[in-house]
PDB file of C-alpha atoms in Angstrom:
ATOM      1  CA  UNK A   1     132.925 187.663 137.164  1.00  0.00           C
ATOM      2  CA  UNK A   2     129.802 185.609 136.747  1.00  0.00           C
ATOM      3  CA  UNK A   3     126.265 186.553 135.930  1.00  0.00           C
ATOM      4  CA  UNK A   4     122.853 185.276 135.087  1.00  0.00           C
ATOM      5  CA  UNK A   5     122.107 186.141 131.483  1.00  0.00           C
ATOM      6  CA  UNK A   6     118.697 187.628 130.861  1.00  0.00           C
ATOM      7  CA  UNK A   7     119.095 188.692 127.231  1.00  0.00           C
ATOM      8  CA  UNK A   8     118.107 185.280 125.971  1.00  0.00           C
ATOM      9  CA  UNK A   9     114.635 183.965 126.454  1.00  0.00           C
ATOM     10  CA  UNK A  10     114.679 180.708 128.383  1.00  0.00           C
ATOM     11  CA  UNK A  11     111.798 178.884 130.051  1.00  0.00           C
ATOM     12  CA  UNK A  12     111.001 180.180 133.524  1.00  0.00           C
ATOM     13  CA  UNK A  13     112.244 176.965 135.156  1.00  0.00           C
ATOM     14  CA  UNK A  14     115.645 177.298 133.448  1.00  0.00           C
ATOM     15  CA  UNK A  15     118.476 179.743 133.902  1.00  0.00           C
ATOM     16  CA  UNK A  16     121.448 180.628 131.752  1.00  0.00           C
ATOM     17  CA  UNK A  17     124.607 181.408 133.721  1.00  0.00           C
ATOM     18  CA  UNK A  18     127.912 182.779 132.419  1.00  0.00           C
ATOM     19  CA  UNK A  19     131.109 181.951 134.306  1.00  0.00           C
ATOM     20  CA  UNK A  20     134.029 184.136 133.158  1.00  0.00           C
ATOM     21  CA  UNK A  21     137.541 183.634 134.475  1.00  0.00           C
ATOM     22  CA  UNK A  22     139.055 186.871 133.007  1.00  0.00           C
ATOM     23  CA  UNK A  23     142.651 185.800 133.552  1.00  0.00           C
ATOM     24  CA  UNK A  24     141.949 184.545 137.049  1.00  0.00           C
ATOM     25  CA  UNK A  25     143.414 181.280 138.300  1.00  0.00           C
ATOM     26  CA  UNK A  26     140.253 180.753 140.318  1.00  0.00           C
ATOM     27  CA  UNK A  27     138.612 177.437 139.337  1.00  0.00           C
ATOM     28  CA  UNK A  28     135.135 177.252 137.861  1.00  0.00           C
ATOM     29  CA  UNK A  29     134.449 175.259 140.970  1.00  0.00           C
ATOM     30  CA  UNK A  30     132.029 172.479 140.156  1.00  0.00           C
ATOM     31  CA  UNK A  31     131.956 168.819 139.184  1.00  0.00           C
ATOM     32  CA  UNK A  32     129.431 167.028 136.984  1.00  0.00           C
ATOM     33  CA  UNK A  33     127.983 163.516 136.886  1.00  0.00           C
ATOM     34  CA  UNK A  34     125.581 161.619 134.691  1.00  0.00           C
ATOM     35  CA  UNK A  35     122.259 160.411 135.997  1.00  0.00           C
ATOM     36  CA  UNK A  36     118.536 160.133 135.404  1.00  0.00           C
ATOM     37  CA  UNK A  37     115.986 162.916 135.335  1.00  0.00           C
ATOM     38  CA  UNK A  38     112.215 162.773 135.076  1.00  0.00           C
ATOM     39  CA  UNK A  39     110.514 164.934 132.465  1.00  0.00           C
ATOM     40  CA  UNK A  40     106.967 165.472 131.306  1.00  0.00           C
ATOM     41  CA  UNK A  41     106.689 164.563 127.611  1.00  0.00           C
ATOM     42  CA  UNK A  42     103.814 164.212 125.129  1.00  0.00           C
ATOM     43  CA  UNK A  43     103.529 160.586 126.273  1.00  0.00           C
ATOM     44  CA  UNK A  44     103.505 161.415 129.971  1.00  0.00           C
ATOM     45  CA  UNK A  45     106.249 161.276 132.576  1.00  0.00           C
ATOM     46  CA  UNK A  46     109.486 159.711 131.314  1.00  0.00           C
ATOM     47  CA  UNK A  47     112.909 159.014 132.772  1.00  0.00           C
ATOM     48  CA  UNK A  48     115.734 160.452 130.658  1.00  0.00           C
ATOM     49  CA  UNK A  49     119.504 160.433 131.007  1.00  0.00           C
ATOM     50  CA  UNK A  50     121.111 163.759 131.869  1.00  0.00           C
ATOM     51  CA  UNK A  51     124.170 165.583 133.175  1.00  0.00           C
ATOM     52  CA  UNK A  52     124.018 167.082 136.674  1.00  0.00           C
ATOM     53  CA  UNK A  53     126.172 169.224 138.935  1.00  0.00           C
ATOM     54  CA  UNK A  54     127.493 166.822 141.567  1.00  0.00           C
ATOM     55  CA  UNK A  55     129.540 169.134 143.767  1.00  0.00           C
ATOM     56  CA  UNK A  56     130.426 172.811 144.235  1.00  0.00           C
ATOM     57  CA  UNK A  57     133.958 173.733 145.318  1.00  0.00           C
ATOM     58  CA  UNK A  58     134.278 176.174 148.223  1.00  0.00           C
ATOM     59  CA  UNK A  59     135.486 179.511 146.852  1.00  0.00           C
ATOM     60  CA  UNK A  60     134.942 178.557 143.208  1.00  0.00           C
ATOM     61  CA  UNK A  61     133.130 180.772 140.707  1.00  0.00           C
ATOM     62  CA  UNK A  62     130.049 178.554 140.598  1.00  0.00           C
ATOM     63  CA  UNK A  63     129.540 178.706 144.359  1.00  0.00           C
ATOM     64  CA  UNK A  64     130.168 182.446 144.544  1.00  0.00           C
ATOM     65  CA  UNK A  65     127.358 183.196 142.077  1.00  0.00           C
ATOM     66  CA  UNK A  66     124.682 181.438 144.079  1.00  0.00           C
ATOM     67  CA  UNK A  67     123.106 180.619 140.702  1.00  0.00           C
ATOM     68  CA  UNK A  68     124.095 176.963 140.400  1.00  0.00           C
ATOM     69  CA  UNK A  69     123.418 174.210 142.888  1.00  0.00           C
ATOM     70  CA  UNK A  70     124.176 170.570 143.507  1.00  0.00           C
ATOM     71  CA  UNK A  71     121.869 168.326 141.435  1.00  0.00           C
ATOM     72  CA  UNK A  72     120.990 171.104 138.969  1.00  0.00           C
ATOM     73  CA  UNK A  73     120.660 169.566 135.511  1.00  0.00           C
ATOM     74  CA  UNK A  74     122.958 170.902 132.773  1.00  0.00           C
ATOM     75  CA  UNK A  75     120.895 171.323 129.593  1.00  0.00           C
ATOM     76  CA  UNK A  76     123.301 173.305 127.368  1.00  0.00           C
ATOM     77  CA  UNK A  77     126.964 174.260 127.314  1.00  0.00           C
ATOM     78  CA  UNK A  78     127.641 177.413 125.295  1.00  0.00           C
ATOM     79  CA  UNK A  79     124.402 176.939 123.379  1.00  0.00           C
ATOM     80  CA  UNK A  80     124.926 173.249 122.559  1.00  0.00           C
ATOM     81  CA  UNK A  81     122.376 170.795 123.951  1.00  0.00           C
ATOM     82  CA  UNK A  82     124.006 168.063 126.027  1.00  0.00           C
ATOM     83  CA  UNK A  83     121.174 165.530 125.878  1.00  0.00           C
ATOM     84  CA  UNK A  84     122.520 162.342 124.303  1.00  0.00           C
ATOM     85  CA  UNK A  85     126.146 163.285 125.013  1.00  0.00           C
ATOM     86  CA  UNK A  86     128.386 161.302 127.344  1.00  0.00           C
ATOM     87  CA  UNK A  87     129.840 162.670 130.553  1.00  0.00           C
ATOM     88  CA  UNK A  88     133.275 162.776 128.878  1.00  0.00           C
ATOM     89  CA  UNK A  89     131.914 164.751 125.913  1.00  0.00           C
ATOM     90  CA  UNK A  90     130.260 167.335 128.172  1.00  0.00           C
ATOM     91  CA  UNK A  91     133.400 167.577 130.314  1.00  0.00           C
ATOM     92  CA  UNK A  92     135.459 168.236 127.161  1.00  0.00           C
ATOM     93  CA  UNK A  93     132.991 170.941 126.070  1.00  0.00           C
ATOM     94  CA  UNK A  94     133.303 172.667 129.437  1.00  0.00           C
ATOM     95  CA  UNK A  95     137.099 172.446 129.534  1.00  0.00           C
ATOM     96  CA  UNK A  96     137.351 173.860 125.998  1.00  0.00           C
ATOM     97  CA  UNK A  97     135.188 176.841 127.005  1.00  0.00           C
ATOM     98  CA  UNK A  98     136.456 177.267 130.576  1.00  0.00           C
ATOM     99  CA  UNK A  99     137.380 180.955 130.183  1.00  0.00           C
ATOM    100  CA  UNK A 100     133.882 181.948 129.080  1.00  0.00           C
ATOM    101  CA  UNK A 101     131.453 179.182 129.967  1.00  0.00           C
ATOM    102  CA  UNK A 102     127.704 179.588 129.524  1.00  0.00           C
ATOM    103  CA  UNK A 103     125.573 176.918 131.170  1.00  0.00           C
ATOM    104  CA  UNK A 104     121.840 176.589 130.727  1.00  0.00           C
ATOM    105  CA  UNK A 105     120.466 174.567 133.587  1.00  0.00           C
ATOM    106  CA  UNK A 106     117.400 173.614 135.523  1.00  0.00           C
ATOM    107  CA  UNK A 107     117.005 173.002 139.222  1.00  0.00           C
ATOM    108  CA  UNK A 108     116.131 169.378 139.883  1.00  0.00           C
ATOM    109  CA  UNK A 109     112.916 168.638 141.712  1.00  0.00           C
ATOM    110  CA  UNK A 110     112.830 165.869 144.303  1.00  0.00           C
ATOM    111  CA  UNK A 111     110.788 163.249 142.454  1.00  0.00           C
ATOM    112  CA  UNK A 112     109.566 161.397 145.554  1.00  0.00           C
ATOM    113  CA  UNK A 113     108.153 164.635 146.962  1.00  0.00           C
ATOM    114  CA  UNK A 114     106.596 165.550 143.623  1.00  0.00           C
ATOM    115  CA  UNK A 115     104.963 162.152 143.196  1.00  0.00           C
ATOM    116  CA  UNK A 116     103.523 162.234 146.702  1.00  0.00           C
ATOM    117  CA  UNK A 117     101.936 165.603 145.918  1.00  0.00           C
ATOM    118  CA  UNK A 118     100.374 164.204 142.738  1.00  0.00           C
ATOM    119  CA  UNK A 119      98.714 161.433 144.645  1.00  0.00           C
TER     120      UNK A 119
END
């Protein structure tokens, strides 16, 4: 059973998703990678390191929810911010919480398209 959690207040561009295995052998069904994201900061647009969903597994929980997608940025795992953490650290956090995993994420915008719209 998986769900989008609406009890917590998160920015409109973010979503908090719970993946619960409930004794199932079904995999969570996604892989992560590290990479670069572009964010608007007080100093303007900046490139920052982040963790992203790299692949969804057919038939996995993540795919079946329709709430997570390839290239979505992972911002939190069970309420812990992942910024500044290594890929191995975030993987360990997810494995440790695999039976009740809560991911706060944001859909990634295609930067080239966004920049062409800006001018």
